[in-house]
Structures are given as C-alpha cells and as structure tokens.
C-alpha cells in the first residue's frame, strides 16, 4: 500500500541520502510526485531516471523543487541510432525531455548505454549534451538481459572492447 511504500522509501533514503527512482519507467507510478515530496522533505536528494515519454509540464510542475536530478536514458546522438534500440520516436521524445528540463532549470543528465552500434557517436553525444545544456553526461555499458537479451547479445562489448571504450571516455572527459 502507499503508506508502506512511503515508509520504506524514507527509511532507505535516510541511510543512503540519495534515491534514484528508475524502472522500467518510474513516471508510470502516479504517486511518484508525492513520494518525491515526502522524501525531499526529509532531506533526501531525489533522482529520477526516465525514458521521457511521460514527461510533460504537468508532471514537472508537480515534482518541481523535490528533484535533485532528472536523467534521460538515450542510446545515440541521432534518431537512427537511438531509435534502433529504443524504438521509433524515442529520440524526439528524449530531445523534448531535455528541452523541458532546461525550461525548468533542472539539473539534467543524459544517461547513455554504449554498445557496438552507437560507440562511433560518442563525440556527437557529448556535443548534443552541450547543445541541450545538460549538466551531466553518463556513459554506461549496454547489458544484454531481460526480454531483449537475445537480440542485444551481439551489441554488447567484449572485455577488450570495453577497455578501449573506457579509454575513449577518459579522452573525452579530459577535453
């Protein structure tokens, strides 16, 4: 029930200091703005990681002031690359979400899952983040698991490829 969810979330946040609400898609939880207000009032920094599909002015107005950071998950710097994994139309959704975060002057983050398909766009991803006023860019590794594991297996980096990716991320960070 909602009371148990509030209590559990608050207790976790007291220990951690920061909570990252992720999913699936956390914006599907209608009580999320209330949960963010509840935890924020207790001194907890809230982060929400979303695909941006349900992000709009109404949701942001409800959550405003109770968020430390909003992260948008992306898979590329171009529509073709991003939507190859995320599905048609997601790139435009993500760009709209980034624009909304700028409008509300929120601390924004692009969370990129790197794979063999989008690795070549790393520099373009950095440029897109700069253009959209993103405050933080996080590169992670695509993990082939769950329903898409079989389809994604060929996109996941080998150990040696991952080492090369880490070097490239380091080079981009230093520029």
JSON list of N, CA and C in Angstrom, two decimals, residues 23-61:
[
{"chain": "A", "resi": 23, "resn": "UNK", "atom": "N", "xyz": [13.44, 2.27, -13.34]},
{"chain": "A", "resi": 23, "resn": "UNK", "atom": "CA", "xyz": [12.43, 1.26, -13.63]},
{"chain": "A", "resi": 23, "resn": "UNK", "atom": "C", "xyz": [12.97, 0.16, -14.48]},
{"chain": "A", "resi": 24, "resn": "UNK", "atom": "N", "xyz": [12.13, -0.26, -15.23]},
{"chain": "A", "resi": 24, "resn": "UNK", "atom": "CA", "xyz": [11.03, 0.17, -16.09]},
{"chain": "A", "resi": 24, "resn": "UNK", "atom": "C", "xyz": [10.98, 1.68, -16.18]},
{"chain": "A", "resi": 25, "resn": "UNK", "atom": "N", "xyz": [9.79, 2.17, -16.13]},
{"chain": "A", "resi": 25, "resn": "UNK", "atom": "CA", "xyz": [9.54, 3.61, -16.27]},
{"chain": "A", "resi": 25, "resn": "UNK", "atom": "C", "xyz": [8.90, 4.15, -15.01]},
{"chain": "A", "resi": 26, "resn": "UNK", "atom": "N", "xyz": [9.65, 4.89, -14.18]},
{"chain": "A", "resi": 26, "resn": "UNK", "atom": "CA", "xyz": [9.12, 5.37, -12.89]},
{"chain": "A", "resi": 26, "resn": "UNK", "atom": "C", "xyz": [7.97, 6.35, -13.03]},
{"chain": "A", "resi": 27, "resn": "UNK", "atom": "N", "xyz": [7.87, 7.06, -14.14]},
{"chain": "A", "resi": 27, "resn": "UNK", "atom": "CA", "xyz": [6.78, 8.02, -14.28]},
{"chain": "A", "resi": 27, "resn": "UNK", "atom": "C", "xyz": [5.43, 7.34, -14.45]},
{"chain": "A", "resi": 28, "resn": "UNK", "atom": "N", "xyz": [5.41, 6.04, -14.62]},
{"chain": "A", "resi": 28, "resn": "UNK", "atom": "CA", "xyz": [4.14, 5.30, -14.65]},
{"chain": "A", "resi": 28, "resn": "UNK", "atom": "C", "xyz": [3.50, 5.24, -13.27]},
{"chain": "A", "resi": 29, "resn": "UNK", "atom": "N", "xyz": [4.30, 5.45, -12.22]},
{"chain": "A", "resi": 29, "resn": "UNK", "atom": "CA", "xyz": [3.77, 5.45, -10.85]},
{"chain": "A", "resi": 29, "resn": "UNK", "atom": "C", "xyz": [3.10, 6.79, -10.59]},
{"chain": "A", "resi": 30, "resn": "UNK", "atom": "N", "xyz": [1.79, 6.80, -10.51]},
{"chain": "A", "resi": 30, "resn": "UNK", "atom": "CA", "xyz": [1.05, 8.07, -10.34]},
{"chain": "A", "resi": 30, "resn": "UNK", "atom": "C", "xyz": [1.41, 8.77, -9.04]},
{"chain": "A", "resi": 31, "resn": "UNK", "atom": "N", "xyz": [1.88, 8.01, -8.03]},
{"chain": "A", "resi": 31, "resn": "UNK", "atom": "CA", "xyz": [2.19, 8.62, -6.75]},
{"chain": "A", "resi": 31, "resn": "UNK", "atom": "C", "xyz": [3.64, 9.12, -6.66]},
{"chain": "A", "resi": 32, "resn": "UNK", "atom": "N", "xyz": [4.39, 9.05, -7.76]},
{"chain": "A", "resi": 32, "resn": "UNK", "atom": "CA", "xyz": [5.80, 9.44, -7.70]},
{"chain": "A", "resi": 32, "resn": "UNK", "atom": "C", "xyz": [5.99, 10.89, -7.26]},
{"chain": "A", "resi": 33, "resn": "UNK", "atom": "N", "xyz": [5.25, 11.88, -7.77]},
{"chain": "A", "resi": 33, "resn": "UNK", "atom": "CA", "xyz": [5.46, 13.25, -7.26]},
{"chain": "A", "resi": 33, "resn": "UNK", "atom": "C", "xyz": [5.25, 13.36, -5.75]},
{"chain": "A", "resi": 34, "resn": "UNK", "atom": "N", "xyz": [4.26, 12.65, -5.22]},
{"chain": "A", "resi": 34, "resn": "UNK", "atom": "CA", "xyz": [4.02, 12.65, -3.77]},
{"chain": "A", "resi": 34, "resn": "UNK", "atom": "C", "xyz": [5.19, 12.00, -3.04]},
{"chain": "A", "resi": 35, "resn": "UNK", "atom": "N", "xyz": [5.70, 10.93, -3.58]},
{"chain": "A", "resi": 35, "resn": "UNK", "atom": "CA", "xyz": [6.83, 10.23, -2.99]},
{"chain": "A", "resi": 35, "resn": "UNK", "atom": "C", "xyz": [8.07, 11.12, -2.99]},
{"chain": "A", "resi": 36, "resn": "UNK", "atom": "N", "xyz": [8.28, 11.85, -4.08]},
{"chain": "A", "resi": 36, "resn": "UNK", "atom": "CA", "xyz": [9.42, 12.78, -4.16]},
{"chain": "A", "resi": 36, "resn": "UNK", "atom": "C", "xyz": [9.30, 13.88, -3.12]},
{"chain": "A", "resi": 37, "resn": "UNK", "atom": "N", "xyz": [8.10, 14.42, -2.96]},
{"chain": "A", "resi": 37, "resn": "UNK", "atom": "CA", "xyz": [7.88, 15.48, -1.95]},
{"chain": "A", "resi": 37, "resn": "UNK", "atom": "C", "xyz": [8.13, 14.94, -0.55]},
{"chain": "A", "resi": 38, "resn": "UNK", "atom": "N", "xyz": [7.66, 13.74, -0.29]},
{"chain": "A", "resi": 38, "resn": "UNK", "atom": "CA", "xyz": [7.81, 13.11, 1.02]},
{"chain": "A", "resi": 38, "resn": "UNK", "atom": "C", "xyz": [9.29, 12.91, 1.36]},
{"chain": "A", "resi": 39, "resn": "UNK", "atom": "N", "xyz": [10.05, 12.36, 0.43]},
{"chain": "A", "resi": 39, "resn": "UNK", "atom": "CA", "xyz": [11.46, 12.09, 0.71]},
{"chain": "A", "resi": 39, "resn": "UNK", "atom": "C", "xyz": [12.28, 13.38, 0.74]},
{"chain": "A", "resi": 40, "resn": "UNK", "atom": "N", "xyz": [11.95, 14.31, -0.15]},
{"chain": "A", "resi": 40, "resn": "UNK", "atom": "CA", "xyz": [12.68, 15.59, -0.17]},
{"chain": "A", "resi": 40, "resn": "UNK", "atom": "C", "xyz": [12.50, 16.34, 1.15]},
{"chain": "A", "resi": 41, "resn": "UNK", "atom": "N", "xyz": [11.29, 16.30, 1.70]},
{"chain": "A", "resi": 41, "resn": "UNK", "atom": "CA", "xyz": [11.01, 16.96, 2.98]},
{"chain": "A", "resi": 41, "resn": "UNK", "atom": "C", "xyz": [11.85, 16.36, 4.11]},
{"chain": "A", "resi": 42, "resn": "UNK", "atom": "N", "xyz": [12.35, 15.16, 3.91]},
{"chain": "A", "resi": 42, "resn": "UNK", "atom": "CA", "xyz": [13.20, 14.50, 4.91]},
{"chain": "A", "resi": 42, "resn": "UNK", "atom": "C", "xyz": [14.68, 14.63, 4.59]},
{"chain": "A", "resi": 43, "resn": "UNK", "atom": "N", "xyz": [15.02, 15.54, 3.67]},
{"chain": "A", "resi": 43, "resn": "UNK", "atom": "CA", "xyz": [16.41, 15.83, 3.36]},
{"chain": "A", "resi": 43, "resn": "UNK", "atom": "C", "xyz": [17.07, 14.88, 2.38]},
{"chain": "A", "resi": 44, "resn": "UNK", "atom": "N", "xyz": [16.28, 14.11, 1.67]},
{"chain": "A", "resi": 44, "resn": "UNK", "atom": "CA", "xyz": [16.81, 13.14, 0.72]},
{"chain": "A", "resi": 44, "resn": "UNK", "atom": "C", "xyz": [16.88, 13.77, -0.67]},
{"chain": "A", "resi": 45, "resn": "UNK", "atom": "N", "xyz": [18.01, 13.58, -1.35]},
{"chain": "A", "resi": 45, "resn": "UNK", "atom": "CA", "xyz": [18.16, 14.03, -2.74]},
{"chain": "A", "resi": 45, "resn": "UNK", "atom": "C", "xyz": [17.54, 13.00, -3.66]},
{"chain": "A", "resi": 46, "resn": "UNK", "atom": "N", "xyz": [16.59, 13.42, -4.48]},
{"chain": "A", "resi": 46, "resn": "UNK", "atom": "CA", "xyz": [15.88, 12.53, -5.39]},
{"chain": "A", "resi": 46, "resn": "UNK", "atom": "C", "xyz": [16.40, 12.66, -6.81]},
{"chain": "A", "resi": 47, "resn": "UNK", "atom": "N", "xyz": [16.63, 11.52, -7.43]},
{"chain": "A", "resi": 47, "resn": "UNK", "atom": "CA", "xyz": [16.99, 11.43, -8.84]},
{"chain": "A", "resi": 47, "resn": "UNK", "atom": "C", "xyz": [15.95, 10.55, -9.51]},
{"chain": "A", "resi": 48, "resn": "UNK", "atom": "N", "xyz": [15.50, 10.94, -10.68]},
{"chain": "A", "resi": 48, "resn": "UNK", "atom": "CA", "xyz": [14.57, 10.12, -11.44]},
{"chain": "A", "resi": 48, "resn": "UNK", "atom": "C", "xyz": [15.21, 9.85, -12.80]},
{"chain": "A", "resi": 49, "resn": "UNK", "atom": "N", "xyz": [15.29, 8.57, -13.15]},
{"chain": "A", "resi": 49, "resn": "UNK", "atom": "CA", "xyz": [15.81, 8.15, -14.45]},
{"chain": "A", "resi": 49, "resn": "UNK", "atom": "C", "xyz": [14.63, 7.68, -15.28]},
{"chain": "A", "resi": 50, "resn": "UNK", "atom": "N", "xyz": [14.41, 8.33, -16.42]},
{"chain": "A", "resi": 50, "resn": "UNK", "atom": "CA", "xyz": [13.22, 8.09, -17.23]},
{"chain": "A", "resi": 50, "resn": "UNK", "atom": "C", "xyz": [13.57, 8.02, -18.71]},
{"chain": "A", "resi": 51, "resn": "UNK", "atom": "N", "xyz": [12.66, 7.44, -19.48]},
{"chain": "A", "resi": 51, "resn": "UNK", "atom": "CA", "xyz": [12.83, 7.49, -20.93]},
{"chain": "A", "resi": 51, "resn": "UNK", "atom": "C", "xyz": [12.23, 8.78, -21.49]},
{"chain": "A", "resi": 52, "resn": "UNK", "atom": "N", "xyz": [11.53, 9.53, -20.66]},
{"chain": "A", "resi": 52, "resn": "UNK", "atom": "CA", "xyz": [10.99, 10.83, -21.05]},
{"chain": "A", "resi": 52, "resn": "UNK", "atom": "C", "xyz": [9.62, 10.79, -21.69]},
{"chain": "A", "resi": 53, "resn": "UNK", "atom": "N", "xyz": [9.10, 9.62, -21.98]},
{"chain": "A", "resi": 53, "resn": "UNK", "atom": "CA", "xyz": [7.84, 9.51, -22.71]},
{"chain": "A", "resi": 53, "resn": "UNK", "atom": "C", "xyz": [6.68, 10.19, -21.99]},
{"chain": "A", "resi": 54, "resn": "UNK", "atom": "N", "xyz": [6.63, 10.09, -20.67]},
{"chain": "A", "resi": 54, "resn": "UNK", "atom": "CA", "xyz": [5.52, 10.67, -19.90]},
{"chain": "A", "resi": 54, "resn": "UNK", "atom": "C", "xyz": [5.86, 12.02, -19.28]},
{"chain": "A", "resi": 55, "resn": "UNK", "atom": "N", "xyz": [7.04, 12.52, -19.58]},
{"chain": "A", "resi": 55, "resn": "UNK", "atom": "CA", "xyz": [7.48, 13.79, -19.00]},
{"chain": "A", "resi": 55, "resn": "UNK", "atom": "C", "xyz": [6.80, 14.95, -19.72]},
{"chain": "A", "resi": 56, "resn": "UNK", "atom": "N", "xyz": [6.14, 15.79, -18.94]},
{"chain": "A", "resi": 56, "resn": "UNK", "atom": "CA", "xyz": [5.50, 16.97, -19.51]},
{"chain": "A", "resi": 56, "resn": "UNK", "atom": "C", "xyz": [5.46, 18.07, -18.46]},
{"chain": "A", "resi": 57, "resn": "UNK", "atom": "N", "xyz": [4.93, 19.22, -18.85]},
{"chain": "A", "resi": 57, "resn": "UNK", "atom": "CA", "xyz": [4.86, 20.36, -17.92]},
{"chain": "A", "resi": 57, "resn": "UNK", "atom": "C", "xyz": [4.09, 20.00, -16.66]},
{"chain": "A", "resi": 58, "resn": "UNK", "atom": "N", "xyz": [3.00, 19.30, -16.80]},
{"chain": "A", "resi": 58, "resn": "UNK", "atom": "CA", "xyz": [2.18, 18.94, -15.65]},
{"chain": "A", "resi": 58, "resn": "UNK", "atom": "C", "xyz": [2.98, 18.12, -14.65]},
{"chain": "A", "resi": 59, "resn": "UNK", "atom": "N", "xyz": [3.69, 17.09, -15.11]},
{"chain": "A", "resi": 59, "resn": "UNK", "atom": "CA", "xyz": [4.47, 16.25, -14.20]},
{"chain": "A", "resi": 59, "resn": "UNK", "atom": "C", "xyz": [5.59, 17.06, -13.55]},
{"chain": "A", "resi": 60, "resn": "UNK", "atom": "N", "xyz": [6.26, 17.87, -14.34]},
{"chain": "A", "resi": 60, "resn": "UNK", "atom": "CA", "xyz": [7.38, 18.66, -13.80]},
{"chain": "A", "resi": 60, "resn": "UNK", "atom": "C", "xyz": [6.91, 19.69, -12.78]},
{"chain": "A", "resi": 61, "resn": "UNK", "atom": "N", "xyz": [5.74, 20.27, -13.00]},
{"chain": "A", "resi": 61, "resn": "UNK", "atom": "CA", "xyz": [5.20, 21.21, -12.01]},
{"chain": "A", "resi": 61, "resn": "UNK", "atom": "C", "xyz": [4.90, 20.52, -10.69]}
]
